[in-house]
Short mmCIF file of C-alpha atoms and ligand atoms in Angstrom, two decimals:
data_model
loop_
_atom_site.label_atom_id
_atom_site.label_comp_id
_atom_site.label_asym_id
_atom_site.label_seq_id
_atom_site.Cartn_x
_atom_site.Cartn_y
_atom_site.Cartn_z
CA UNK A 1 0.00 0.00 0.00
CA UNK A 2 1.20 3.13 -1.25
CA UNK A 3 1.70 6.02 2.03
CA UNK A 4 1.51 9.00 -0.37
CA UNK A 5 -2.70 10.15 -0.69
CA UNK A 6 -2.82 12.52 -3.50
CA UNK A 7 -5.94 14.83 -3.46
CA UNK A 8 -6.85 16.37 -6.92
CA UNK A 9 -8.36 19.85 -6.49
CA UNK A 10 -10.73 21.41 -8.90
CA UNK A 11 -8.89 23.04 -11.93
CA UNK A 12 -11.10 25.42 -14.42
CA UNK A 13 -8.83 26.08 -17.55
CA UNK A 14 -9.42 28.13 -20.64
CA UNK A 15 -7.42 30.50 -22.63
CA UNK A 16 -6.33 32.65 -19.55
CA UNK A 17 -4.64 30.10 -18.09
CA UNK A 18 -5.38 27.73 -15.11
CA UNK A 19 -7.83 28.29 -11.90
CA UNK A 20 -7.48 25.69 -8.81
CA UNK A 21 -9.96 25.33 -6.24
CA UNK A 22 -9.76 23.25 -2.99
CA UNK A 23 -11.98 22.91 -1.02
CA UNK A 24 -12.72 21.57 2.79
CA UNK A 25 -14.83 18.40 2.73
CA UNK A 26 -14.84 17.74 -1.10
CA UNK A 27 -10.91 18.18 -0.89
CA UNK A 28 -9.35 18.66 2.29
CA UNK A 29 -10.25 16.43 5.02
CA UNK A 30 -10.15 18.56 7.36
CA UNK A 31 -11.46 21.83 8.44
CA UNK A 32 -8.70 23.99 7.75
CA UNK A 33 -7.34 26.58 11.18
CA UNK A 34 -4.08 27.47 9.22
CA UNK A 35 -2.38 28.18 5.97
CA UNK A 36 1.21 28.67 5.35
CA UNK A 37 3.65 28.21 2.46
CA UNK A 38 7.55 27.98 2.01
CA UNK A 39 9.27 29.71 -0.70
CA UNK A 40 13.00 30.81 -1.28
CA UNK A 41 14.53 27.15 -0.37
CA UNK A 42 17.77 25.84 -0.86
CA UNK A 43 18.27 22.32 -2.94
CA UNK A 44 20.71 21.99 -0.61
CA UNK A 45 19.03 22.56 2.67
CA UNK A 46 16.41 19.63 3.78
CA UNK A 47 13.69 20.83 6.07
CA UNK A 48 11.04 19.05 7.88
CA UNK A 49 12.57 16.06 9.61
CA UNK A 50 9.49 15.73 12.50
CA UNK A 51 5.81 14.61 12.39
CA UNK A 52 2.66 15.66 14.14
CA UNK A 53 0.83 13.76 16.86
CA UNK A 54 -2.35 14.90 15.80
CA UNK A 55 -1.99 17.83 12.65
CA UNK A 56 -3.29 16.68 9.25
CA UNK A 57 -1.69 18.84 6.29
CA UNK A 58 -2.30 18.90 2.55
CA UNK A 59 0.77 19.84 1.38
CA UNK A 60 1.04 21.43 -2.70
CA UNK A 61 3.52 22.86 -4.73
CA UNK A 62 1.58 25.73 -6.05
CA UNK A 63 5.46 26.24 -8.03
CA UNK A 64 7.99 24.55 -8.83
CA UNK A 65 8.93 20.82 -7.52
CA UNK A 66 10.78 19.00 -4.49
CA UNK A 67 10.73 15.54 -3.14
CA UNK A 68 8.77 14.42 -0.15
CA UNK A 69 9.79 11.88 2.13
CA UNK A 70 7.36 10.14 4.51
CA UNK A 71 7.85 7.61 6.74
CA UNK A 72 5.25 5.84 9.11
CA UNK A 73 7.83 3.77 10.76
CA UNK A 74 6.58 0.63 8.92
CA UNK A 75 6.93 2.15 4.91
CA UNK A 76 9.38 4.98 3.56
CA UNK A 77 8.27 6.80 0.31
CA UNK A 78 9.22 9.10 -1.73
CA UNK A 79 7.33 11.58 -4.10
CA UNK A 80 7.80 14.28 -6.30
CA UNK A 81 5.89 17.33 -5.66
CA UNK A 82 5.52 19.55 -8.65
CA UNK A 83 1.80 19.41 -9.89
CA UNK A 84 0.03 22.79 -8.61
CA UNK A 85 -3.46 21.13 -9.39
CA UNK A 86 -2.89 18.36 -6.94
CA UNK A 87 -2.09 18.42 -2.68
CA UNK A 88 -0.14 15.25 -0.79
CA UNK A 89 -2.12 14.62 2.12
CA UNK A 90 0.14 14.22 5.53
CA UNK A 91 -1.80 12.41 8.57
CA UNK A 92 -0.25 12.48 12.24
CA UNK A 93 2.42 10.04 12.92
CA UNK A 94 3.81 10.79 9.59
CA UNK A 95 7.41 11.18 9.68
CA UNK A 96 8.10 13.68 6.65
CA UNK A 97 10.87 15.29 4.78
CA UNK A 98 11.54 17.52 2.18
CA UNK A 99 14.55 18.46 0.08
CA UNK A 100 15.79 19.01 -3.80
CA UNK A 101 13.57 22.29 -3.84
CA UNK A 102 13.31 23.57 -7.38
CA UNK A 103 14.68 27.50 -7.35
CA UNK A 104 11.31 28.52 -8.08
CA UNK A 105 9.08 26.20 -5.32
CA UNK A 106 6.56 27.48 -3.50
CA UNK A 107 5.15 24.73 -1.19
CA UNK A 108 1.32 25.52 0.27
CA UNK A 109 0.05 23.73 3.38
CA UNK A 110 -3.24 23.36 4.48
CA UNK A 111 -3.28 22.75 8.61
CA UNK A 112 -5.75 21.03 10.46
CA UNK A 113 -4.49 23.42 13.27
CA UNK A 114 -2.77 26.44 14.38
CA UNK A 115 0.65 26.27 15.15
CA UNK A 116 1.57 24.18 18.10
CA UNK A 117 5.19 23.01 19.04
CA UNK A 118 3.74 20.40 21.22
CA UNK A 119 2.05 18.64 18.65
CA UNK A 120 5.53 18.15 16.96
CA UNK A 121 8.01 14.89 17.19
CA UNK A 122 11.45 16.18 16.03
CA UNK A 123 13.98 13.34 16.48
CA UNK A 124 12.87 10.45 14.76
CA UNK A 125 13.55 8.03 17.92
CA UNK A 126 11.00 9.63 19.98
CA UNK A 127 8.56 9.44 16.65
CA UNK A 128 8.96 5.72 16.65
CA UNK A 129 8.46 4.84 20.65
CA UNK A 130 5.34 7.29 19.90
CA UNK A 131 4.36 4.85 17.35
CA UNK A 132 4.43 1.75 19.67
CA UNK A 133 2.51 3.42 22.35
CA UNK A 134 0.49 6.07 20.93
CA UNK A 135 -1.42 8.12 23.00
CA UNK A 136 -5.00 7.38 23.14
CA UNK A 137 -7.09 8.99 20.32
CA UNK A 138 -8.91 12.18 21.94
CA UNK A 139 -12.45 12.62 21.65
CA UNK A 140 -13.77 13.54 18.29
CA UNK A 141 -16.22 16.81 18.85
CA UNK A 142 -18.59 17.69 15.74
CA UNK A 143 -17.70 21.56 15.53
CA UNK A 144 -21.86 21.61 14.91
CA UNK A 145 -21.82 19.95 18.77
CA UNK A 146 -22.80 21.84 21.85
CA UNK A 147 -20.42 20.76 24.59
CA UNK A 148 -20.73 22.66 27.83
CA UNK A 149 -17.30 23.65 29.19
CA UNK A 150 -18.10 21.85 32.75
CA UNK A 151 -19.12 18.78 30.44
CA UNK A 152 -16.28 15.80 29.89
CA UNK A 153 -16.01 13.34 27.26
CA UNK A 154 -14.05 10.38 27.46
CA UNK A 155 -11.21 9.40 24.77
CA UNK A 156 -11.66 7.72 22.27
CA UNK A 157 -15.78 8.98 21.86
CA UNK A 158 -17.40 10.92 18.80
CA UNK A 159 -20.05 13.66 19.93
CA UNK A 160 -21.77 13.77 16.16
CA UNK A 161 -23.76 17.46 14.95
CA UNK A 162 -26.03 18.57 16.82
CA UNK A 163 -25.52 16.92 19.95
CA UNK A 164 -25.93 18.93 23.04
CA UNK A 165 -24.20 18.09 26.42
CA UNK A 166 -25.04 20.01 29.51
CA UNK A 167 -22.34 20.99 32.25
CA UNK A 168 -21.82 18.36 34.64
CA UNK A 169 -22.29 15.41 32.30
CA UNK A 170 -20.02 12.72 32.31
CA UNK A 171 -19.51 10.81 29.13
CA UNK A 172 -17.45 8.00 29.07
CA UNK A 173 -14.17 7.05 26.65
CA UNK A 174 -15.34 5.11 23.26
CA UNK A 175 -19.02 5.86 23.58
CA UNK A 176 -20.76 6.72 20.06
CA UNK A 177 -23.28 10.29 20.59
CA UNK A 178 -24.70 10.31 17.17
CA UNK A 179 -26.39 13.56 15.82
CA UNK A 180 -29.26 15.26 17.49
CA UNK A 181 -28.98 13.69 21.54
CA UNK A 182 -29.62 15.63 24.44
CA UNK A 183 -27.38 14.88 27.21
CA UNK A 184 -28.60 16.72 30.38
CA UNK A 185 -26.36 17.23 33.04
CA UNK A 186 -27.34 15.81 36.29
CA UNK A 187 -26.16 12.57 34.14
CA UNK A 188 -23.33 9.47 34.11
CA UNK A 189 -22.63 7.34 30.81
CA UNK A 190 -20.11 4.72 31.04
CA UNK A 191 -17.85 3.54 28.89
CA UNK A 192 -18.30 2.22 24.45
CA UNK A 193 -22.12 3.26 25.07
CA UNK A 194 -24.16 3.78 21.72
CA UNK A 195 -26.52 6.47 22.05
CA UNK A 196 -28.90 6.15 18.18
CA UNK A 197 -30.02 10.01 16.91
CA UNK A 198 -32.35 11.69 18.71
CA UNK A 199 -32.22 10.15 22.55
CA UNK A 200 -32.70 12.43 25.81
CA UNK A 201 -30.97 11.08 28.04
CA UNK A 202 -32.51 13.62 31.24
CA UNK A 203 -30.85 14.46 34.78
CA UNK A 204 -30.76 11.81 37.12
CA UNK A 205 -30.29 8.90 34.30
CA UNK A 206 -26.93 6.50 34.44
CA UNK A 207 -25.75 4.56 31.67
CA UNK A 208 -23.39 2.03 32.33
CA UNK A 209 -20.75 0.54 29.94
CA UNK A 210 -21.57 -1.30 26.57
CA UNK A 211 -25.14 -0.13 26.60
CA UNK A 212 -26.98 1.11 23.53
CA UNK A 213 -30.00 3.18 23.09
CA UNK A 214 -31.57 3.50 19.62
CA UNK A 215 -32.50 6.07 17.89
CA UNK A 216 -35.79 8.66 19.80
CA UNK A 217 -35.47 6.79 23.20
CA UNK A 218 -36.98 9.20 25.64
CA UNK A 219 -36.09 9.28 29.47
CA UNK A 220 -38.06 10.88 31.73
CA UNK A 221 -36.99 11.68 35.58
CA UNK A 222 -40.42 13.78 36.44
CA UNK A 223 -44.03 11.78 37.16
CA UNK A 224 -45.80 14.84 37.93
CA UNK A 225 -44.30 17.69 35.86
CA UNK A 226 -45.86 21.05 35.74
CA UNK A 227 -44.16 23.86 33.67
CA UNK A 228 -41.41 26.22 35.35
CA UNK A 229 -41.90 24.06 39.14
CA UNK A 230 -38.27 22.32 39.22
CA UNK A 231 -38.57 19.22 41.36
CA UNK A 232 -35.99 19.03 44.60
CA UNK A 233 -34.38 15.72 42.99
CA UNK A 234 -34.68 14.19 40.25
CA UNK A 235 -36.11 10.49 39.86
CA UNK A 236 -32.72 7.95 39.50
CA UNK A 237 -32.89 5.73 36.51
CA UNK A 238 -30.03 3.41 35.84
CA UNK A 239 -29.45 1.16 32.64
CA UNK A 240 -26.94 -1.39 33.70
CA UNK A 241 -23.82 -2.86 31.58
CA UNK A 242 -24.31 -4.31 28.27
CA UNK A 243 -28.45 -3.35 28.39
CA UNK A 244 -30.41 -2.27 24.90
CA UNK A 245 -32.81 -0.30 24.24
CA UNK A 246 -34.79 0.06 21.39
CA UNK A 247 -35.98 2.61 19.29
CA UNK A 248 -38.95 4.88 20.55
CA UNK A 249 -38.88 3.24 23.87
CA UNK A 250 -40.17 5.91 26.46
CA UNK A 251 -38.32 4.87 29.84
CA UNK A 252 -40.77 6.53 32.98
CA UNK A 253 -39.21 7.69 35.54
CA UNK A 254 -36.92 5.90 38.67
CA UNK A 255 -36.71 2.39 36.91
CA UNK A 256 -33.83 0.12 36.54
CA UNK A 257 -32.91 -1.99 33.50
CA UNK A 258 -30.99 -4.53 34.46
CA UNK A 259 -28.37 -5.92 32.97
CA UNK A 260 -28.19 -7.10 29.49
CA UNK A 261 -31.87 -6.70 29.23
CA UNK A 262 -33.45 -5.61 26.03
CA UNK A 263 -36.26 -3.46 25.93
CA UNK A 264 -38.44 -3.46 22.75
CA UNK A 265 -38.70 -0.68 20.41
CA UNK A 266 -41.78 1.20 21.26
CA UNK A 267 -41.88 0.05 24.35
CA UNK A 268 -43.00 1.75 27.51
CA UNK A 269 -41.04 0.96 30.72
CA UNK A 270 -42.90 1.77 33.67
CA UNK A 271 -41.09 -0.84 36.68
CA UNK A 272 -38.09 -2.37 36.97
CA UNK A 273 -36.64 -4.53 34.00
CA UNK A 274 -35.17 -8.09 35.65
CA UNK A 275 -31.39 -8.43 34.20
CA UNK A 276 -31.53 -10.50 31.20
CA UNK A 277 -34.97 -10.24 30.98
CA UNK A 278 -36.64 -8.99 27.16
CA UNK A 279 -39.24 -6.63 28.08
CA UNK A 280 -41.57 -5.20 24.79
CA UNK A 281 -45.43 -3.65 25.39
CA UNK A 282 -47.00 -0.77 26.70
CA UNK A 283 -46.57 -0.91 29.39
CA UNK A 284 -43.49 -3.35 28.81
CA UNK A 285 -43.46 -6.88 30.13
CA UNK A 286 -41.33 -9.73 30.20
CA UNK A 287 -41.63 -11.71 27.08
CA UNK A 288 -38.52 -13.97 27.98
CA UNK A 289 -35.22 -14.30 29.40
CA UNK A 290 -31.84 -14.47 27.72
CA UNK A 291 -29.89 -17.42 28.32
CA UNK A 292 -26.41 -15.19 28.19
CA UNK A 293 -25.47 -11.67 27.63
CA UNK A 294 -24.34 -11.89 24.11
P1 TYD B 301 8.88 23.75 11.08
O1 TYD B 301 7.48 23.29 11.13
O2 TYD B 301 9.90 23.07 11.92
O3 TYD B 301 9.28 23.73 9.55
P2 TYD B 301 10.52 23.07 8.81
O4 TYD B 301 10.58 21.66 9.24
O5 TYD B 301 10.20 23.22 7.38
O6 TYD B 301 11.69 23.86 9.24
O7 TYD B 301 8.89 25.30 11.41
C1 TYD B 301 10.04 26.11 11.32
C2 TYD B 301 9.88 27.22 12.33
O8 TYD B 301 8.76 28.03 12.02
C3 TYD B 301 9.69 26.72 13.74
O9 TYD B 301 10.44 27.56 14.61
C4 TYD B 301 8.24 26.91 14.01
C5 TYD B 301 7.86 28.06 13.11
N1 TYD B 301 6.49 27.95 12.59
C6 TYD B 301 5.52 28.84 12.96
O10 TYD B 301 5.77 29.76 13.77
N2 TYD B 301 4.28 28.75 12.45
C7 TYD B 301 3.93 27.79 11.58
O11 TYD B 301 2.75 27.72 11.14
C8 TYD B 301 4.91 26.83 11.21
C9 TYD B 301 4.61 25.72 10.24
C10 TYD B 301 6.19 26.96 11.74
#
């Protein structure tokens, strides 16, 4: 497998010469925080020698030419960089290099980021104990995401558009918040938990690890509510490890699923779910019992 990703931007030619577009999404994977370029290099003098922990880069030579080097301690390649019309894309934990600059090379980069000497590995020892323990992947955040500064997310976890997390939440490392969920913040989600589009998940709710919720679940945590009265506490309502829930279930307030239980979509949960135990109906009963988790 070949390390070097060429993009091909958008060129509109006709008899005044050449027009290249690029842009973010259709071109660059990234949204671009930073744009810088290199010009007046020396053949002679080799620059880069570092890669980024976590700064992509699409790198083009709007002029002239040089060679690229990259290196991601498993694969070395080399490419010529000389066609304004197409970029080289550079992930993190891509050693890279560059050197034979062309007198007249002008090399563009597109940055994932602004400029940040701690993202950098500069000797290529450090780059390649970074490779055999790499730092665990942060969260990825949907810039179209609502996260409230006193919120956390755990490594490793997406937060999709739309999603809106209240201070105080708690969200777990590896968890899946797919567009359009409202995380209140009065709430506790554990670990590689699935939350579907469009699930409120309200205060007083815990979701332990490996559970999933699909898509329009609705928690509730007040039997009698009346408009602008705020209850002193919250009802508790705790899905347990490995639990599912399925879509359009309305969970009432207080109740615990136990674990591994699956709850049928539509359902209505008004009691206590036995562990195991496939609840479905409105309101939901036990239909059967699992036999094991899985
Ligand atoms: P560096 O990324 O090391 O480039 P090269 O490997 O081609 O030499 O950057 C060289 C210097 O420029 C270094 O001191 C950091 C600084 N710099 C910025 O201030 N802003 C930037 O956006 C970049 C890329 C570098």
């Amino acid at each position: 497998m070949t390390l070097a990703r060429w993009i091909d931007f958008t060129t509109v030619t006709d008899a005044r010469g050449h027009l290249v577009a690029a842009e973010v999404e259709r071109h660059i994977p990234f949204d671009i925080r930073r744009v810088y370029y290199l010009r007046d290099l020396k053949a002679g003098e080799p620059r880069g020698f570092h890669a980024h922990k976590a700064l992509q880069q699409v790198a083009v030579c709007v002029a002239g030419s040089c060679n690229l080097l990259l290196d991601d301690g498993h694969a070395r390649e080399t490419v010529r960089c000389g066609d304004p019309a197409r970029g080289l894309y550079i992930g993190p934990m891509v050693w890279h290099e560059m050197y034979d600059f062309s007198p007249d090379c002008v090399l563009l980069v597109f940055a994932s980021a602004e400029y940040d000497e701690s993202d950098y590995l500069r000797s290529y020892d450090v780059f390649a104990a970074a490779l055999k323990h790499p730092p665990q992947p942060a969260a990825f955040i949907h810039r179209l995401s609502d996260i409230a500064p006193g919120a956390t997310v755990g490594a490793g976890s997406r937060v999709e558009q739309y999603v809106v997390i209240r201070n105080g939440a708690a969200v777990g490392g590896d968890c899946n918040i797919c567009a359009h969920v409202l995380i209140e913040g009065d709430t506790r989600i554990g670990d590689r938990v699935t939350l579907k589009s469009g699930v409120r998940v309200c205060d007083g709710v815990t979701l332990e690890d490996d559970v999933i919720v699909s898509s329009n679940v609705i928690f509730t945590n007040d039997p009698l509510p009346r408009s602008y009265v705020r209850p002193e506490a919250f009802s508790r309502t705790v899905v347990r490890r490995g639990a599912r829930v399925g879509a359009n279930a309305t969970i009432l307030p207080g109740v615990t699923i136990g674990e591994f239980a699956i709850v049928g979509a539509g359902s209505v949960v008004t009691r206590d779910v036995p562990p195991r135990a496939v609840v479905y109906g409105s309101p939901a009963r036990v239909g059967r019992e699992l036999a094991s988790g899985a």
